[in-house]
PDB file of C-alpha atoms in Angstrom:
ATOM      1  CA  MET Z  29      -0.179   0.051  -0.077  1.00  0.00           C
ATOM      2  CA  LYS Z  30       1.214   3.129  -1.024  1.00  0.00           C
ATOM      3  CA  TYR Z  31       0.628   6.618   0.801  1.00  0.00           C
ATOM      4  CA  ASN Z  32       1.811  10.099  -0.019  1.00  0.00           C
ATOM      5  CA  VAL Z  33       2.913  11.832   3.478  1.00  0.00           C
ATOM      6  CA  THR Z  34       3.341  15.325   4.608  1.00  0.00           C
ATOM      7  CA  ILE Z  35       4.776  16.323   7.770  1.00  0.00           C
ATOM      8  CA  ASN Z  36       2.942  19.602   8.840  1.00  0.00           C
ATOM      9  CA  SER Z  37       4.345  20.001  12.178  1.00  0.00           C
ATOM     10  CA  ILE Z  38       6.632  18.557  15.156  1.00  0.00           C
ATOM     11  CA  LEU Z  39       6.158  20.058  18.529  1.00  0.00           C
ATOM     12  CA  ASN Z  40       8.002  19.198  21.635  1.00  0.00           C
ATOM     13  CA  VAL Z  41       6.132  19.583  24.748  1.00  0.00           C
ATOM     14  CA  ASN Z  42       7.092  18.901  28.407  1.00  0.00           C
ATOM     15  CA  GLU Z  43       3.532  18.326  29.540  1.00  0.00           C
ATOM     16  CA  ILE Z  44       0.221  17.001  28.147  1.00  0.00           C
ATOM     17  CA  PRO Z  45      -2.682  18.513  30.461  1.00  0.00           C
ATOM     18  CA  GLU Z  46      -5.236  16.210  29.407  1.00  0.00           C
ATOM     19  CA  TYR Z  47      -3.348  13.286  31.175  1.00  0.00           C
ATOM     20  CA  TRP Z  48      -4.241  14.363  34.719  1.00  0.00           C
ATOM     21  CA  ASN Z  49      -7.817  15.207  35.479  1.00  0.00           C
ATOM     22  CA  GLU Z  50      -9.743  16.894  38.291  1.00  0.00           C
ATOM     23  CA  GLN Z  51     -10.391  13.705  40.174  1.00  0.00           C
ATOM     24  CA  ASP Z  52      -6.889  12.734  39.825  1.00  0.00           C
ATOM     25  CA  TYR Z  53      -5.840  16.218  41.539  1.00  0.00           C
ATOM     26  CA  LEU Z  54      -8.309  15.816  44.501  1.00  0.00           C
ATOM     27  CA  LYS Z  55      -7.366  12.228  45.275  1.00  0.00           C
ATOM     28  CA  LEU Z  56      -3.833  13.247  45.386  1.00  0.00           C
ATOM     29  CA  LEU Z  57      -4.442  16.349  47.459  1.00  0.00           C
ATOM     30  CA  GLU Z  58      -6.050  13.890  49.820  1.00  0.00           C
ATOM     31  CA  ILE Z  59      -3.062  11.277  49.583  1.00  0.00           C
ATOM     32  CA  PHE Z  60      -0.686  14.320  50.303  1.00  0.00           C
ATOM     33  CA  ASN Z  61      -2.796  15.303  53.376  1.00  0.00           C
ATOM     34  CA  PHE Z  62      -3.744  18.719  52.132  1.00  0.00           C
ATOM     35  CA  PRO Z  63      -6.738  19.856  54.023  1.00  0.00           C
ATOM     36  CA  ASN Z  64     -10.456  20.252  52.403  1.00  0.00           C
ATOM     37  CA  PRO Z  65      -9.299  20.166  48.913  1.00  0.00           C
ATOM     38  CA  GLN Z  66     -12.912  20.072  47.614  1.00  0.00           C
ATOM     39  CA  THR Z  67     -12.930  23.586  48.661  1.00  0.00           C
ATOM     40  CA  ILE Z  68     -10.420  24.570  46.093  1.00  0.00           C
ATOM     41  CA  ALA Z  69     -11.568  26.136  42.691  1.00  0.00           C
ATOM     42  CA  LYS Z  70     -10.931  23.759  39.970  1.00  0.00           C
ATOM     43  CA  GLU Z  71      -8.475  26.031  38.071  1.00  0.00           C
ATOM     44  CA  ASN Z  72      -6.367  26.200  41.150  1.00  0.00           C
ATOM     45  CA  LEU Z  73      -6.198  22.263  41.960  1.00  0.00           C
ATOM     46  CA  LEU Z  74      -2.804  21.839  40.045  1.00  0.00           C
ATOM     47  CA  GLU Z  75      -0.952  24.700  41.731  1.00  0.00           C
ATOM     48  CA  TYR Z  76      -2.051  23.604  45.257  1.00  0.00           C
ATOM     49  CA  LEU Z  77      -1.119  20.104  44.268  1.00  0.00           C
ATOM     50  CA  LYS Z  78       2.434  21.254  43.337  1.00  0.00           C
ATOM     51  CA  MET Z  79       2.672  22.923  46.806  1.00  0.00           C
ATOM     52  CA  ALA Z  80       1.492  19.693  48.392  1.00  0.00           C
ATOM     53  CA  ILE Z  81       4.127  17.578  46.616  1.00  0.00           C
ATOM     54  CA  THR Z  82       6.788  19.936  47.700  1.00  0.00           C
ATOM     55  CA  ASP Z  83       6.203  19.443  51.161  1.00  0.00           C
ATOM     56  CA  GLU Z  84       7.418  15.973  50.828  1.00  0.00           C
ATOM     57  CA  GLU Z  85      11.077  15.175  50.067  1.00  0.00           C
ATOM     58  CA  PRO Z  86      11.446  14.256  46.427  1.00  0.00           C
ATOM     59  CA  THR Z  87      11.867  10.667  46.654  1.00  0.00           C
ATOM     60  CA  ASP Z  88       8.787  10.143  49.127  1.00  0.00           C
ATOM     61  CA  ALA Z  89       6.505  12.439  46.572  1.00  0.00           C
ATOM     62  CA  ALA Z  90       7.877  10.215  43.872  1.00  0.00           C
ATOM     63  CA  VAL Z  91       6.462   7.086  45.711  1.00  0.00           C
ATOM     64  CA  ILE Z  92       3.133   8.379  46.452  1.00  0.00           C
ATOM     65  CA  LEU Z  93       2.766   9.285  42.805  1.00  0.00           C
ATOM     66  CA  LEU Z  94       3.930   6.062  41.349  1.00  0.00           C
ATOM     67  CA  THR Z  95       1.854   4.182  44.008  1.00  0.00           C
ATOM     68  CA  TYR Z  96      -1.174   5.980  43.120  1.00  0.00           C
ATOM     69  CA  LYS Z  97      -0.740   5.590  39.440  1.00  0.00           C
ATOM     70  CA  LEU Z  98       1.152   2.064  38.995  1.00  0.00           C
ATOM     71  CA  SER Z  99       0.643  -0.052  42.114  1.00  0.00           C
ATOM     72  CA  GLU Z 100      -0.813  -2.703  39.805  1.00  0.00           C
ATOM     73  CA  GLU Z 101       1.880  -2.900  37.588  1.00  0.00           C
ATOM     74  CA  LEU Z 102       4.892  -2.459  40.155  1.00  0.00           C
ATOM     75  CA  ASN Z 103       5.791  -3.941  43.634  1.00  0.00           C
ATOM     76  CA  GLU Z 104       7.193  -1.616  46.474  1.00  0.00           C
ATOM     77  CA  GLY Z 105      10.767  -2.775  45.931  1.00  0.00           C
ATOM     78  CA  GLN Z 106      10.130  -1.552  42.088  1.00  0.00           C
ATOM     79  CA  ILE Z 107       8.698   1.773  43.061  1.00  0.00           C
ATOM     80  CA  SER Z 108      11.271   2.435  45.765  1.00  0.00           C
ATOM     81  CA  GLN Z 109      13.812   2.065  43.127  1.00  0.00           C
ATOM     82  CA  ILE Z 110      12.379   3.967  40.587  1.00  0.00           C
ATOM     83  CA  SER Z 111      11.687   6.571  43.106  1.00  0.00           C
ATOM     84  CA  ASN Z 112      15.325   6.997  43.540  1.00  0.00           C
ATOM     85  CA  ASP Z 113      16.377   6.554  39.943  1.00  0.00           C
ATOM     86  CA  MET Z 114      14.000   9.458  38.592  1.00  0.00           C
ATOM     87  CA  LEU Z 115      16.312  12.010  40.454  1.00  0.00           C
ATOM     88  CA  LEU Z 116      19.209  11.174  38.231  1.00  0.00           C
ATOM     89  CA  ASP Z 117      17.904   9.658  34.998  1.00  0.00           C
ATOM     90  CA  LYS Z 118      14.881   9.892  32.702  1.00  0.00           C
ATOM     91  CA  VAL Z 119      13.245   6.611  33.777  1.00  0.00           C
ATOM     92  CA  CYS Z 120      10.310   7.323  31.408  1.00  0.00           C
ATOM     93  CA  GLU Z 121      12.527   6.719  28.515  1.00  0.00           C
ATOM     94  CA  GLU Z 122      14.948   3.920  30.036  1.00  0.00           C
ATOM     95  CA  TYR Z 123      12.576   1.743  31.798  1.00  0.00           C
ATOM     96  CA  PRO Z 124      12.509  -1.725  29.834  1.00  0.00           C
ATOM     97  CA  GLU Z 125       8.656  -2.025  29.992  1.00  0.00           C
ATOM     98  CA  ILE Z 126       7.714   0.063  27.242  1.00  0.00           C
ATOM     99  CA  ASP Z 127       3.989   0.185  28.193  1.00  0.00           C
ATOM    100  CA  LEU Z 128       5.021   2.208  31.334  1.00  0.00           C
ATOM    101  CA  HIS Z 129       6.815   4.839  29.474  1.00  0.00           C
ATOM    102  CA  GLU Z 130       3.602   7.116  29.283  1.00  0.00           C
ATOM    103  CA  PRO Z 131       2.640   7.013  32.802  1.00  0.00           C
ATOM    104  CA  LEU Z 132       6.118   7.404  34.121  1.00  0.00           C
ATOM    105  CA  PHE Z 133       6.496  10.589  31.723  1.00  0.00           C
ATOM    106  CA  HIS Z 134       3.523  12.087  33.321  1.00  0.00           C
ATOM    107  CA  ILE Z 135       4.558  11.361  36.597  1.00  0.00           C
ATOM    108  CA  ASN Z 136       8.196  12.498  36.123  1.00  0.00           C
ATOM    109  CA  GLN Z 137       6.729  15.817  34.511  1.00  0.00           C
ATOM    110  CA  LEU Z 138       4.837  16.477  37.444  1.00  0.00           C
ATOM    111  CA  LEU Z 139       7.540  16.117  39.751  1.00  0.00           C
ATOM    112  CA  TYR Z 140       9.702  18.173  37.436  1.00  0.00           C
ATOM    113  CA  LEU Z 141       7.166  21.023  37.618  1.00  0.00           C
ATOM    114  CA  ALA Z 142       6.675  20.877  41.240  1.00  0.00           C
ATOM    115  CA  TYR Z 143      10.354  20.943  42.317  1.00  0.00           C
ATOM    116  CA  ASN Z 144      11.470  23.547  39.705  1.00  0.00           C
ATOM    117  CA  GLY Z 145      13.509  21.189  37.886  1.00  0.00           C
ATOM    118  CA  LYS Z 146      14.874  18.925  40.651  1.00  0.00           C
ATOM    119  CA  PHE Z 147      13.714  16.020  38.459  1.00  0.00           C
ATOM    120  CA  PRO Z 148      15.320  15.708  34.725  1.00  0.00           C
ATOM    121  CA  ASN Z 149      13.017  17.225  32.133  1.00  0.00           C
ATOM    122  CA  ALA Z 150      11.454  14.632  29.515  1.00  0.00           C
ATOM    123  CA  THR Z 151       9.794  15.762  26.612  1.00  0.00           C
ATOM    124  CA  ALA Z 152       6.776  14.398  24.518  1.00  0.00           C
ATOM    125  CA  THR Z 153       6.280  14.891  20.816  1.00  0.00           C
ATOM    126  CA  ILE Z 154       3.068  16.224  19.003  1.00  0.00           C
ATOM    127  CA  LEU Z 155       3.338  15.201  15.543  1.00  0.00           C
ATOM    128  CA  ASN Z 156       0.638  16.560  12.879  1.00  0.00           C
ATOM    129  CA  CYS Z 157       0.839  15.120   9.318  1.00  0.00           C
ATOM    130  CA  GLU Z 158      -1.396  14.450   6.197  1.00  0.00           C
ATOM    131  CA  ILE Z 159      -1.348  10.932   4.845  1.00  0.00           C
ATOM    132  CA  ILE Z 160      -3.242  10.145   1.679  1.00  0.00           C
ATOM    133  CA  ALA Z 161      -3.476   6.920   0.398  1.00  0.00           C
ATOM    134  CA  ASP Z 162      -2.694   6.264  -3.240  1.00  0.00           C
ATOM    135  CA  ASN Z 163      -5.801   3.676  -3.583  1.00  0.00           C
ATOM    136  CA  GLU Z 164      -8.760   6.372  -3.641  1.00  0.00           C
ATOM    137  CA  ASP Z 165     -11.054   3.857  -2.286  1.00  0.00           C
ATOM    138  CA  ASP Z 166      -9.014   3.410   0.951  1.00  0.00           C
ATOM    139  CA  LYS Z 167     -11.121   5.482   3.149  1.00  0.00           C
ATOM    140  CA  SER Z 168     -10.108   3.720   6.372  1.00  0.00           C
ATOM    141  CA  ASP Z 169      -8.275   5.324   9.620  1.00  0.00           C
ATOM    142  CA  LEU Z 170      -4.842   4.346  10.227  1.00  0.00           C
ATOM    143  CA  GLY Z 171      -3.857   2.611  13.390  1.00  0.00           C
ATOM    144  CA  ASN Z 172      -0.801   2.717  15.598  1.00  0.00           C
ATOM    145  CA  GLU Z 173       1.015   0.092  13.839  1.00  0.00           C
ATOM    146  CA  GLN Z 174       0.337   1.783  10.366  1.00  0.00           C
ATOM    147  CA  ILE Z 175       1.009   4.895  11.045  1.00  0.00           C
ATOM    148  CA  LEU Z 176       4.628   4.140  12.715  1.00  0.00           C
ATOM    149  CA  LYS Z 177       5.433   2.079   9.464  1.00  0.00           C
ATOM    150  CA  ILE Z 178       4.357   5.082   7.419  1.00  0.00           C
ATOM    151  CA  LEU Z 179       6.315   7.648   9.567  1.00  0.00           C
ATOM    152  CA  ALA Z 180       9.364   5.458   9.630  1.00  0.00           C
ATOM    153  CA  GLN Z 181      10.011   5.813   6.143  1.00  0.00           C
ATOM    154  CA  GLY Z 182      10.756   9.588   6.452  1.00  0.00           C
ATOM    155  CA  LEU Z 183      13.179   8.865   9.274  1.00  0.00           C
ATOM    156  CA  GLY Z 184      16.889   8.947   8.858  1.00  0.00           C
ATOM    157  CA  GLU Z 185      18.809   5.638   9.193  1.00  0.00           C
ATOM    158  CA  SER Z 186      20.147   6.831  13.012  1.00  0.00           C
ATOM    159  CA  ALA Z 187      16.583   7.336  14.308  1.00  0.00           C
ATOM    160  CA  LEU Z 188      16.224   5.012  17.332  1.00  0.00           C
ATOM    161  CA  LEU Z 189      12.782   3.567  16.192  1.00  0.00           C
ATOM    162  CA  LYS Z 190      14.328   2.204  12.904  1.00  0.00           C
ATOM    163  CA  ARG Z 191      17.369   0.934  14.845  1.00  0.00           C
ATOM    164  CA  LEU Z 192      15.199  -0.952  17.534  1.00  0.00           C
ATOM    165  CA  PHE Z 193      12.561  -2.201  15.273  1.00  0.00           C
ATOM    166  CA  PRO Z 194      13.911  -2.778  11.963  1.00  0.00           C
ATOM    167  CA  GLU Z 195      11.954  -5.948  11.080  1.00  0.00           C
ATOM    168  CA  GLN Z 196       8.679  -4.703  12.594  1.00  0.00           C
ATOM    169  CA  LEU Z 197       8.773  -1.441  10.755  1.00  0.00           C
ATOM    170  CA  SER Z 198       9.379  -3.606   7.377  1.00  0.00           C
ATOM    171  CA  GLY Z 199       6.646  -5.740   8.102  1.00  0.00           C
ATOM    172  CA  ASN Z 200       8.638  -8.927   8.915  1.00  0.00           C
ATOM    173  CA  LYS Z 201       7.559  -9.213  12.237  1.00  0.00           C
ATOM    174  CA  PRO Z 202       4.568  -8.498  14.402  1.00  0.00           C
ATOM    175  CA  PHE Z 203       4.580  -5.073  15.960  1.00  0.00           C
ATOM    176  CA  PRO Z 204       2.783  -5.126  19.168  1.00  0.00           C
ATOM    177  CA  GLU Z 205       5.063  -2.483  20.741  1.00  0.00           C
ATOM    178  CA  ALA Z 206       3.524   0.070  18.377  1.00  0.00           C
ATOM    179  CA  ASN Z 207       0.587   0.341  21.010  1.00  0.00           C
ATOM    180  CA  ASP Z 208       2.840   1.497  23.702  1.00  0.00           C
ATOM    181  CA  ILE Z 209       5.157   3.659  21.738  1.00  0.00           C
ATOM    182  CA  VAL Z 210       2.098   5.724  20.326  1.00  0.00           C
ATOM    183  CA  TRP Z 211       0.540   7.218  23.302  1.00  0.00           C
ATOM    184  CA  GLY Z 212      -2.358   9.032  21.438  1.00  0.00           C
ATOM    185  CA  LEU Z 213      -3.506   8.901  17.801  1.00  0.00           C
ATOM    186  CA  GLU Z 214      -6.332  11.073  16.464  1.00  0.00           C
ATOM    187  CA  SER Z 215      -7.814  11.184  12.994  1.00  0.00           C
ATOM    188  CA  LEU Z 216      -8.767  14.652  12.306  1.00  0.00           C
ATOM    189  CA  GLY Z 217     -10.433  13.958   9.088  1.00  0.00           C
ATOM    190  CA  SER Z 218      -9.279  14.935   5.627  1.00  0.00           C
ATOM    191  CA  ASN Z 219      -6.324  12.799   5.837  1.00  0.00           C
ATOM    192  CA  GLN Z 220      -5.046  14.740   8.697  1.00  0.00           C
ATOM    193  CA  TYR Z 221      -3.528  12.905  11.799  1.00  0.00           C
ATOM    194  CA  LYS Z 222      -2.366  14.010  15.388  1.00  0.00           C
ATOM    195  CA  LEU Z 223       0.223  11.781  17.036  1.00  0.00           C
ATOM    196  CA  ILE Z 224       1.768  11.985  20.486  1.00  0.00           C
ATOM    197  CA  THR Z 225       4.593   9.877  21.654  1.00  0.00           C
ATOM    198  CA  SER Z 226       7.775  10.517  23.494  1.00  0.00           C
ATOM    199  CA  GLU Z 227      10.684  12.386  22.159  1.00  0.00           C
ATOM    200  CA  TYR Z 228      12.659   9.445  22.792  1.00  0.00           C
ATOM    201  CA  TRP Z 229      10.999   7.608  19.907  1.00  0.00           C
ATOM    202  CA  LEU Z 230       9.980  10.377  17.401  1.00  0.00           C
ATOM    203  CA  SER Z 231      11.683  14.033  17.525  1.00  0.00           C
ATOM    204  CA  LYS Z 232      12.213  16.572  14.759  1.00  0.00           C
ATOM    205  CA  SER Z 233      15.761  15.701  14.249  1.00  0.00           C
ATOM    206  CA  ASP Z 234      14.818  12.100  13.243  1.00  0.00           C
ATOM    207  CA  PHE Z 235      13.005  13.064  10.277  1.00  0.00           C
ATOM    208  CA  ASP Z 236      15.054  13.606   7.034  1.00  0.00           C
ATOM    209  CA  LYS Z 237      12.245  14.152   4.761  1.00  0.00           C
ATOM    210  CA  GLY Z 238       9.107  16.594   5.138  1.00  0.00           C
ATOM    211  CA  GLU Z 239       7.361  14.813   2.412  1.00  0.00           C
ATOM    212  CA  TYR Z 240       7.624  11.653   0.778  1.00  0.00           C
ATOM    213  CA  GLN Z 241       5.940   8.562  -0.609  1.00  0.00           C
ATOM    214  CA  ALA Z 242       5.814   5.487   1.548  1.00  0.00           C
ATOM    215  CA  ASP Z 243       5.178   2.039   0.349  1.00  0.00           C
ATOM    216  CA  ILE Z 244       4.054  -0.178   3.474  1.00  0.00           C
ATOM    217  CA  VAL Z 245       3.569  -4.026   3.736  1.00  0.00           C
ATOM    218  CA  PHE Z 246       1.175  -4.749   6.516  1.00  0.00           C
ATOM    219  CA  GLU Z 247       1.050  -7.835   8.583  1.00  0.00           C
ATOM    220  CA  GLU Z 248      -2.175  -8.991   7.066  1.00  0.00           C
ATOM    221  CA  GLU Z 249      -0.538  -8.803   3.777  1.00  0.00           C
ATOM    222  CA  LEU Z 250       2.155 -11.204   4.593  1.00  0.00           C
ATOM    223  CA  GLU Z 251      -0.295 -13.405   6.014  1.00  0.00           C
ATOM    224  CA  GLU Z 252      -1.998 -13.698   2.437  1.00  0.00           C
ATOM    225  CA  GLU Z 253       1.325 -14.615   0.844  1.00  0.00           C
TER     226      GLU Z 253
END
């Protein structure tokens, strides 16, 4: 399948506000023992939460946030280790379980903003692109695996995504990791797509083409051969 691709914009951000919601802020304020959080105007909840976080030692605050978000995925020993590692390294990029990169990013960035840079600053990528299929009858929206395979053909050879997953991107192996690499994918209509991921996986400098044609082999096509 062939696609004509135009990269419209690549934006680097250090937070994605939609991840944490009002209920998260209220629950966390309670966990941090902030008095009467229900009386706080919702537009001020985040600022009060930052203050509550900084009343704790950095590693203790990290343990609280990690436990709140990841207690079902991590045991106490892992949480304790990560809480210490987060002060030194971008654990949200280096942790071996890719499915935890997204929540670790959001936890890291909340701590980074609260402690005014005491934690390393990680970055997410918001990419907007136009992808038009050569086959005019193909009106289907693209999924995580498909869009990564398409975007990969605009990347330079040194891009981490191409170096770690060459066989998956070429269609020679299944690519379940795509669902963890892509944090958000939205079809905006008129062949426009918005993708959110870590800068670790896709950065502006990774692309050596702004417009190109991608020729993709999908897994279902391999199964038919």
